[in-house]
Each structure stands twice: as C-alpha cells, then as structure tokens.
Short mmCIF file of C-alpha atoms in Angstrom, two decimals:
data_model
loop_
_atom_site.label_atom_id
_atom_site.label_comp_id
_atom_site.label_asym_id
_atom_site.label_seq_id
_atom_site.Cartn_x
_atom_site.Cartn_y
_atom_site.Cartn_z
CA UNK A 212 19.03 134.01 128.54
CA UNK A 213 21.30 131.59 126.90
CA UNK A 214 20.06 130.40 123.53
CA UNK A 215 22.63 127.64 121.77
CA UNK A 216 21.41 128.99 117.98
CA UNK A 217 21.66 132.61 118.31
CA UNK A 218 24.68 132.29 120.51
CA UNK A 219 26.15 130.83 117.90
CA UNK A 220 25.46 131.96 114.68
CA UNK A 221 27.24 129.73 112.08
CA UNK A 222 25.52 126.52 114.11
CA UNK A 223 22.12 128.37 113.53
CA UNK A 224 23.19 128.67 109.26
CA UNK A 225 23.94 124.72 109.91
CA UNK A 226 20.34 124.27 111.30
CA UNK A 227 18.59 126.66 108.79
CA UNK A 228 20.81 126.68 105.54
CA UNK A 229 19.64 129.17 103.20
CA UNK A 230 22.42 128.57 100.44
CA UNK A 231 20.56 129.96 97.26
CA UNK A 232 19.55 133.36 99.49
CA UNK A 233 15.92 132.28 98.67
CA UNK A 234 14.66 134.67 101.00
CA UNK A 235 17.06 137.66 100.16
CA UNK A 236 15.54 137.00 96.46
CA UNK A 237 11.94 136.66 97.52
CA UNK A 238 11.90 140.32 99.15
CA UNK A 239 13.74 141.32 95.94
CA UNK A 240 10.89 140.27 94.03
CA UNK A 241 8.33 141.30 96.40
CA UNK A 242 9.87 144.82 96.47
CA UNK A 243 10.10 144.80 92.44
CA UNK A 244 6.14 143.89 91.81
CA UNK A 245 4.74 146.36 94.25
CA UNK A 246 7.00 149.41 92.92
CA UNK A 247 9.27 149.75 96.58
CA UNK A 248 12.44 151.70 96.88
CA UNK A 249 15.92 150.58 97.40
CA UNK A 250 17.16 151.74 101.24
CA UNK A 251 15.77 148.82 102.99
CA UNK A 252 15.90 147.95 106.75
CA UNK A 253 16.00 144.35 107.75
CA UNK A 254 13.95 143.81 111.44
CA UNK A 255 15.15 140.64 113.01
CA UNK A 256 18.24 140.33 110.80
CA UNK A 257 19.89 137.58 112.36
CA UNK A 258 23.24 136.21 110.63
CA UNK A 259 22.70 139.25 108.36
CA UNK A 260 22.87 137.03 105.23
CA UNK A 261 19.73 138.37 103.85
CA UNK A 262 20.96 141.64 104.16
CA UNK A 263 24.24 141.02 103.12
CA UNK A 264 23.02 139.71 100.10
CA UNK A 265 20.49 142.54 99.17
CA UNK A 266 23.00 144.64 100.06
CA UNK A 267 25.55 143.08 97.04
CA UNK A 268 22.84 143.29 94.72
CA UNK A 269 21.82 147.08 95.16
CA UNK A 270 20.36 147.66 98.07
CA UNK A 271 21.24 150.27 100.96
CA UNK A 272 20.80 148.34 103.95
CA UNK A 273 20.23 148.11 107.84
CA UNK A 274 19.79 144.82 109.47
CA UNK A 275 18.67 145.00 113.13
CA UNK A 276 18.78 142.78 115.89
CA UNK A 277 18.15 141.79 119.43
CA UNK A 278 20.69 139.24 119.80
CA UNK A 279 24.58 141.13 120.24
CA UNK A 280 26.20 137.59 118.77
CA UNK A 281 24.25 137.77 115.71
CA UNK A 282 25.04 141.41 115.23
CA UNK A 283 29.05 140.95 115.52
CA UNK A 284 28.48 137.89 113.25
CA UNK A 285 26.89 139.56 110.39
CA UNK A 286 29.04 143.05 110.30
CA UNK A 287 32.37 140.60 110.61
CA UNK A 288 30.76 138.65 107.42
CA UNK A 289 28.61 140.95 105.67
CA UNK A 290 30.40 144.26 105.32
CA UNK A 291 28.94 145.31 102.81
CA UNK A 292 25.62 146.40 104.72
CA UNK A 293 24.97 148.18 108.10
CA UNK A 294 24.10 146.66 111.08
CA UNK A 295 22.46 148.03 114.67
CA UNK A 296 21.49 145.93 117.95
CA UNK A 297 17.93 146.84 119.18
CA UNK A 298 14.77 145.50 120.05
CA UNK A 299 11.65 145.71 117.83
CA UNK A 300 9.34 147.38 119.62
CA UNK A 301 11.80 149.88 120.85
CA UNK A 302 14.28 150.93 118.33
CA UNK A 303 14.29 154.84 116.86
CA UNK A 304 17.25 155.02 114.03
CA UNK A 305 16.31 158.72 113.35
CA UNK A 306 16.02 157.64 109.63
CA UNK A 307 13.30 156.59 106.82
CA UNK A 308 13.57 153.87 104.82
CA UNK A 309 12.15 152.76 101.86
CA UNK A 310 11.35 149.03 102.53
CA UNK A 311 11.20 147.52 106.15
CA UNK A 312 11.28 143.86 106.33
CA UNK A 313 10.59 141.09 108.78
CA UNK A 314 11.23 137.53 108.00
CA UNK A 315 11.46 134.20 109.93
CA UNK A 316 8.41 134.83 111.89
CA UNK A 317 9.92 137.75 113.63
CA UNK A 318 7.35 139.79 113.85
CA UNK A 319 5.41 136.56 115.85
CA UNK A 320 7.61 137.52 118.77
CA UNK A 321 5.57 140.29 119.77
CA UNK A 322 3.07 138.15 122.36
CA UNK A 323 0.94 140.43 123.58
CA UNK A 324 -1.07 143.04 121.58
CA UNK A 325 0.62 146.20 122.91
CA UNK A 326 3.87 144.71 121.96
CA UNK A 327 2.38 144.10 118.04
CA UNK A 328 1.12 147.56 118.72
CA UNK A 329 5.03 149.27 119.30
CA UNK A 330 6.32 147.32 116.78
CA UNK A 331 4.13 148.47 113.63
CA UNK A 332 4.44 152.28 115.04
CA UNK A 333 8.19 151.35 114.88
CA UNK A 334 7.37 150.45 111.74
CA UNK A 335 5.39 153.25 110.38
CA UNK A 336 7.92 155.84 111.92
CA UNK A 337 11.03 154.29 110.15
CA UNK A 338 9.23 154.10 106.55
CA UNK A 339 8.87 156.82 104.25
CA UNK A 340 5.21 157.78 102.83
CA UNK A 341 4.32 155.21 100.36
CA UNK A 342 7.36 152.80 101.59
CA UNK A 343 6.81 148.39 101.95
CA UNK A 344 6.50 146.32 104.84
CA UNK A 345 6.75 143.08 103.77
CA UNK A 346 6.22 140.29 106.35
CA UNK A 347 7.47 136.58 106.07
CA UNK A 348 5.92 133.90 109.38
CA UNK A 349 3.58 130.94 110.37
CA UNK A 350 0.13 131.69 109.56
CA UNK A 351 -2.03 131.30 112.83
CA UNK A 352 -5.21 129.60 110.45
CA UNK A 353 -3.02 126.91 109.82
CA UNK A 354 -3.85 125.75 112.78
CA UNK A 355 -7.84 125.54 112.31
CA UNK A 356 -6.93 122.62 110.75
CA UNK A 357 -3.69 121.31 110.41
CA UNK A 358 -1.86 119.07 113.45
CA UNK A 359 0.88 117.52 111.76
CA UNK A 360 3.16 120.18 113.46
CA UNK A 361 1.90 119.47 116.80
CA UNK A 362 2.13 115.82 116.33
CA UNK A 363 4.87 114.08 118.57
CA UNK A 364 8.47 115.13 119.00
CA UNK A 365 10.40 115.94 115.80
CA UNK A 366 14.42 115.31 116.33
CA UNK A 367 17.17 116.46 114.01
CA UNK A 368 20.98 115.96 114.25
CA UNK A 369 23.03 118.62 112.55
CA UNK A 370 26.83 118.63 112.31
CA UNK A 371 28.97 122.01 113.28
CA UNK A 372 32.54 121.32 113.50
CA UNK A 373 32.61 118.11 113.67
CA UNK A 374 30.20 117.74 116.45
CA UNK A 375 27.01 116.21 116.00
CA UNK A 376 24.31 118.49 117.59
CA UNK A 377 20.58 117.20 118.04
CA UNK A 378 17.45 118.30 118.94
CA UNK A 379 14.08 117.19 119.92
CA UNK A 380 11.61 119.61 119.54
CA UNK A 381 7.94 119.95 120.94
CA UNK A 382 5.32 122.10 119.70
CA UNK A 383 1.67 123.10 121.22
CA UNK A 384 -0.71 125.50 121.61
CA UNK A 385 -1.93 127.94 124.35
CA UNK A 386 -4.88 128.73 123.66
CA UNK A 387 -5.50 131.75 126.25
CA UNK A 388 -2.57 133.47 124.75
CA UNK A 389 -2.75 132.66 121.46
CA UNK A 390 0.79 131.38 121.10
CA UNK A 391 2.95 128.50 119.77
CA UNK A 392 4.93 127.65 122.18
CA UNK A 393 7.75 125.16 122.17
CA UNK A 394 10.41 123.09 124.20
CA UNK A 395 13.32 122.14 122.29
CA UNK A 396 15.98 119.94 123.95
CA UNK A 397 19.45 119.61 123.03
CA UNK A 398 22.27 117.12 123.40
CA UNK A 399 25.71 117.01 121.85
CA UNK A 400 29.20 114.62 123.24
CA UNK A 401 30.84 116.08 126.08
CA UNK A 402 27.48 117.41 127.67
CA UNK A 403 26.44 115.75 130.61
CA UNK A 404 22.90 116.95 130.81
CA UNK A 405 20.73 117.85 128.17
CA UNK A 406 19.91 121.99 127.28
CA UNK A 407 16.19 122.43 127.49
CA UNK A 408 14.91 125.79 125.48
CA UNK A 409 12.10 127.23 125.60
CA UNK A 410 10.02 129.78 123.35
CA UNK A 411 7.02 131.02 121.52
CA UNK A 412 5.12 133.02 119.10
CA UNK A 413 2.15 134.88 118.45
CA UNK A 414 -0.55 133.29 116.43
CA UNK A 415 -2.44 136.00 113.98
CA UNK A 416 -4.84 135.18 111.82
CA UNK A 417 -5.13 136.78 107.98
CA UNK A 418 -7.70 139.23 108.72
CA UNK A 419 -6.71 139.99 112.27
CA UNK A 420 -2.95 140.93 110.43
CA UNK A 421 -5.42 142.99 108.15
CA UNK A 422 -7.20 144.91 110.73
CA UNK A 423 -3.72 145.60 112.31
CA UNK A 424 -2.10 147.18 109.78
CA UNK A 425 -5.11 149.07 109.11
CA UNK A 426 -5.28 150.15 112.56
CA UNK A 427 -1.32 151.48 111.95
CA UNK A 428 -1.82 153.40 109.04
CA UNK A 429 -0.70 150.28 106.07
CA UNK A 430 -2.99 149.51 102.77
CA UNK A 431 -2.03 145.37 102.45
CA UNK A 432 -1.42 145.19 98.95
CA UNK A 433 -0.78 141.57 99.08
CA UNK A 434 -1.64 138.61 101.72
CA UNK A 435 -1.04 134.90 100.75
CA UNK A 436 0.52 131.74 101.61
CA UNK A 437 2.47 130.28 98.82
CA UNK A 438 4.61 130.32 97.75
CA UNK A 439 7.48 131.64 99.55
CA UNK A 440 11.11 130.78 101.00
CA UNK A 441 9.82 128.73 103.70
CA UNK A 442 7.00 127.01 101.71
CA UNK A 443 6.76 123.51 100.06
CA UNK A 444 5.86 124.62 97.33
CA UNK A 445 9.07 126.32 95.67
CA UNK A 446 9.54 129.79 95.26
CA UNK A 447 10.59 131.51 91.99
CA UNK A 448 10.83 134.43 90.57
CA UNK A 449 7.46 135.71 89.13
CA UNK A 450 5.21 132.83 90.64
CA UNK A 451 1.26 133.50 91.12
CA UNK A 452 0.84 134.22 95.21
CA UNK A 453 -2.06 132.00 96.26
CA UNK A 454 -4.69 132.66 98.57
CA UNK A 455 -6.48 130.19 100.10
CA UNK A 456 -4.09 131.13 103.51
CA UNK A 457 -4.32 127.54 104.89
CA UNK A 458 -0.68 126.90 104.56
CA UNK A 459 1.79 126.96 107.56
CA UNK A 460 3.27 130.25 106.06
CA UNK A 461 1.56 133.83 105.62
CA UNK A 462 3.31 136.15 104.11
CA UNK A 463 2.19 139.92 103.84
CA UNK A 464 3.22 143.25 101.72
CA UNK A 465 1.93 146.52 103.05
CA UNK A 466 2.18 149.58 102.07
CA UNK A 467 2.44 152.83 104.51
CA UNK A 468 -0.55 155.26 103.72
CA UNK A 469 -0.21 157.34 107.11
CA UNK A 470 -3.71 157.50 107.70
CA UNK A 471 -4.42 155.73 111.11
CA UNK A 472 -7.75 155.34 113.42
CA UNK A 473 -8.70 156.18 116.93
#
C-alpha cells in the first residue's frame, strides 16, 4: 500500500522534525534512571534518526522496520547503527538485547489483541533477563475526556523541495474496535486528484497496558504521561514523570522479569 510519508522519508522528517533528537535523549534518560544496558533495539525505527543518534552517543544499536524505504533511508544516513526490515509481531533476530524500544505510537499498530499478544513475546524473546522496554504513544484515557483531537479537520502545509505539500486530516473513534482511526488527504501542484490515506491505532488504556505486560512476563517500573518528546509540556533531562495519565501521551518503562501466567 502506497503511503506518501514513509515512501518518502526526508518528506516525513519535514512533517515531524525532531531537530534536538528529543526522543533519542528521552530513552537515554529513561534507560539511565531505571539502571538499563547499552545494546538497544529500536522497534518501529523509521528514518533511523533515533537510532542513529543513540548509536553516536554509545549505544549498540538495531533499528527495525516494516517499511523497506525507511530502512534504505536510515542505513544510507545513519551508518553508524544497524538496521533490519521486519514486522513487529513477527521478527526473530536470534539475539538479546539490553533495551527494546518503541516510540511514535508503534506499538498502537497492533489492532487486535493477538497481534499485541506476538508483539510483547517478540519482545520478551529479544530482551535479556532484567532488560527495558520502554514505550512512547497516545494514551487511550485521553479520550474519556478530551475531544479537541476529534474536533473538525486539522490541515497543515509543509514544504519538501520546494513543493508545498498539505494535508487535511480527520480523526474518530471506533468504538467496537477500540481504534483511532483516521483519513488524511493530500494535495500538492501537479496532482490532479487528491491522495486519500487511511489508518489507525489501538487504543489501551493505563491499566489494561499494565495487565498486558504482566500477562508477558514485564514488572512496569514506570507509567505516566508527561512529560515526554511528544508532550506540551517540555521534556528535559531529569524532570518529575507525572501521573495523572489524562494527557494525549502514555509513556511506559518495563522491565523483563520472565515470569508469565496461564
């Protein structure tokens, strides 16, 4: 399925500029507080430039993607660190790592609960005893309250090349699947008709994320929603995590105890 962003990778790094690698330095600092190792594999890894940049401050790591575009974008620009096309609920590297991470709301593509299911045994078969899983997406109790997000159509022009792309973007809830789904329609000069995209993600809650990860074997040593590199509310180094877990973000650190239940 053609998808303009991942297709093309420096348009999506126009769209969602990251140009202080706030999110490379939040999992640093995550990974720091709760005592995690250095070899660090990067689910969902996208233009790589998280794991390019933990990768130039110390880190051993594997980035991992479904999208073959992003992965020959981030090993042509990020050298430096290792990267593998797969898909999250499928891939077996044969190796342990010490910190598995999932930003961006990556882990909300998993719709269905025996996808969320192959992904965290993924997860708990690529980390070593004792190793992270820290989590980064939207935060499904948001939505108990909160409609600004779902309020009308939200447009945005960014520039690539001289080419002024916009969007208009829809968001809304299905409620028997517990997803946010969304309709996103393109239009750039020189296209006749307008691209119309379509996608989703899972909704969790805080405590169903809990009971998950309990279910697969993980102790959550930390669950809040600000702040983080996504959130309002800056992020910086050191900063109290909050934990009222209204905010549009949740963001989750985990840490593998192997002891699972029936």
């Amino acid at each position: 399925m053609t998808n303009l962003l991942t297709d093309n990778p420096e348009l999506y790094e126009h769209q969602f500029p990251d140009p202080d690698h706030l999110a490379a330095r939040f999992v640093h600092d995550l990974v720091t507080r709760f005592d995690g190792g250095r070899h660090l594999l990067d689910v969902g890894s996208g233009t790589g430039r998280d794991a390019g940049h933990l990768a130039r401050t110390g880190y051993r790591v594997v980035g991992l993607d479904s999208s073959e575009r992003m992965v020959e974008h981030a090993r042509a620009h990020h050298p430096e660190a290792e990267f593998v096309l797969g898909d999250m609920r499928t891939f077996a590297l044969g190796r342990r790592f010490d910190v598995l991470t999932c930003l961006d709301s990556a882990l909300l593509y998993n719709h269905t609960n025996a996808d969320l299911d192959a992904f965290l045994t993924r997860c708990r078969e690529h980390l070593a005893p004792g190793g992270l899983l820290v989590a980064e997406m939207r935060n499904g109790a948001f939505f108990l309250g909160g409609t600004e997000l779902l309020d009308g159509v939200r447009t945005r022009t960014v520039t690539w090349r001289d080419v002024p792309y916009t969007s208009h973007t829809e968001l809304w809830i299905d409620h028997a699947d517990q997803l946010l789904r969304r309709r996103r329609t393109w239009e750039w000069p020189g296209r006749a008709e307008p691209l119309v995209q379509r996608s989703a993600w899972r909704l969790l809650f805080p405590q169903e994320l809990r009971h998950l990860l309990d279910l697969a074997g993980f102790e959550v040593l930390a669950l809040f929603d600000r702040p983080g590199p996504r959130t309002d509310e800056p992020w910086t180094p050191d900063a109290d995590l909050t934990t009222p877990l209204s905010g549009d973000r949740l963001h989750v650190v985990a840490r593998l105890t192997g002891r699972t239940h029936p």
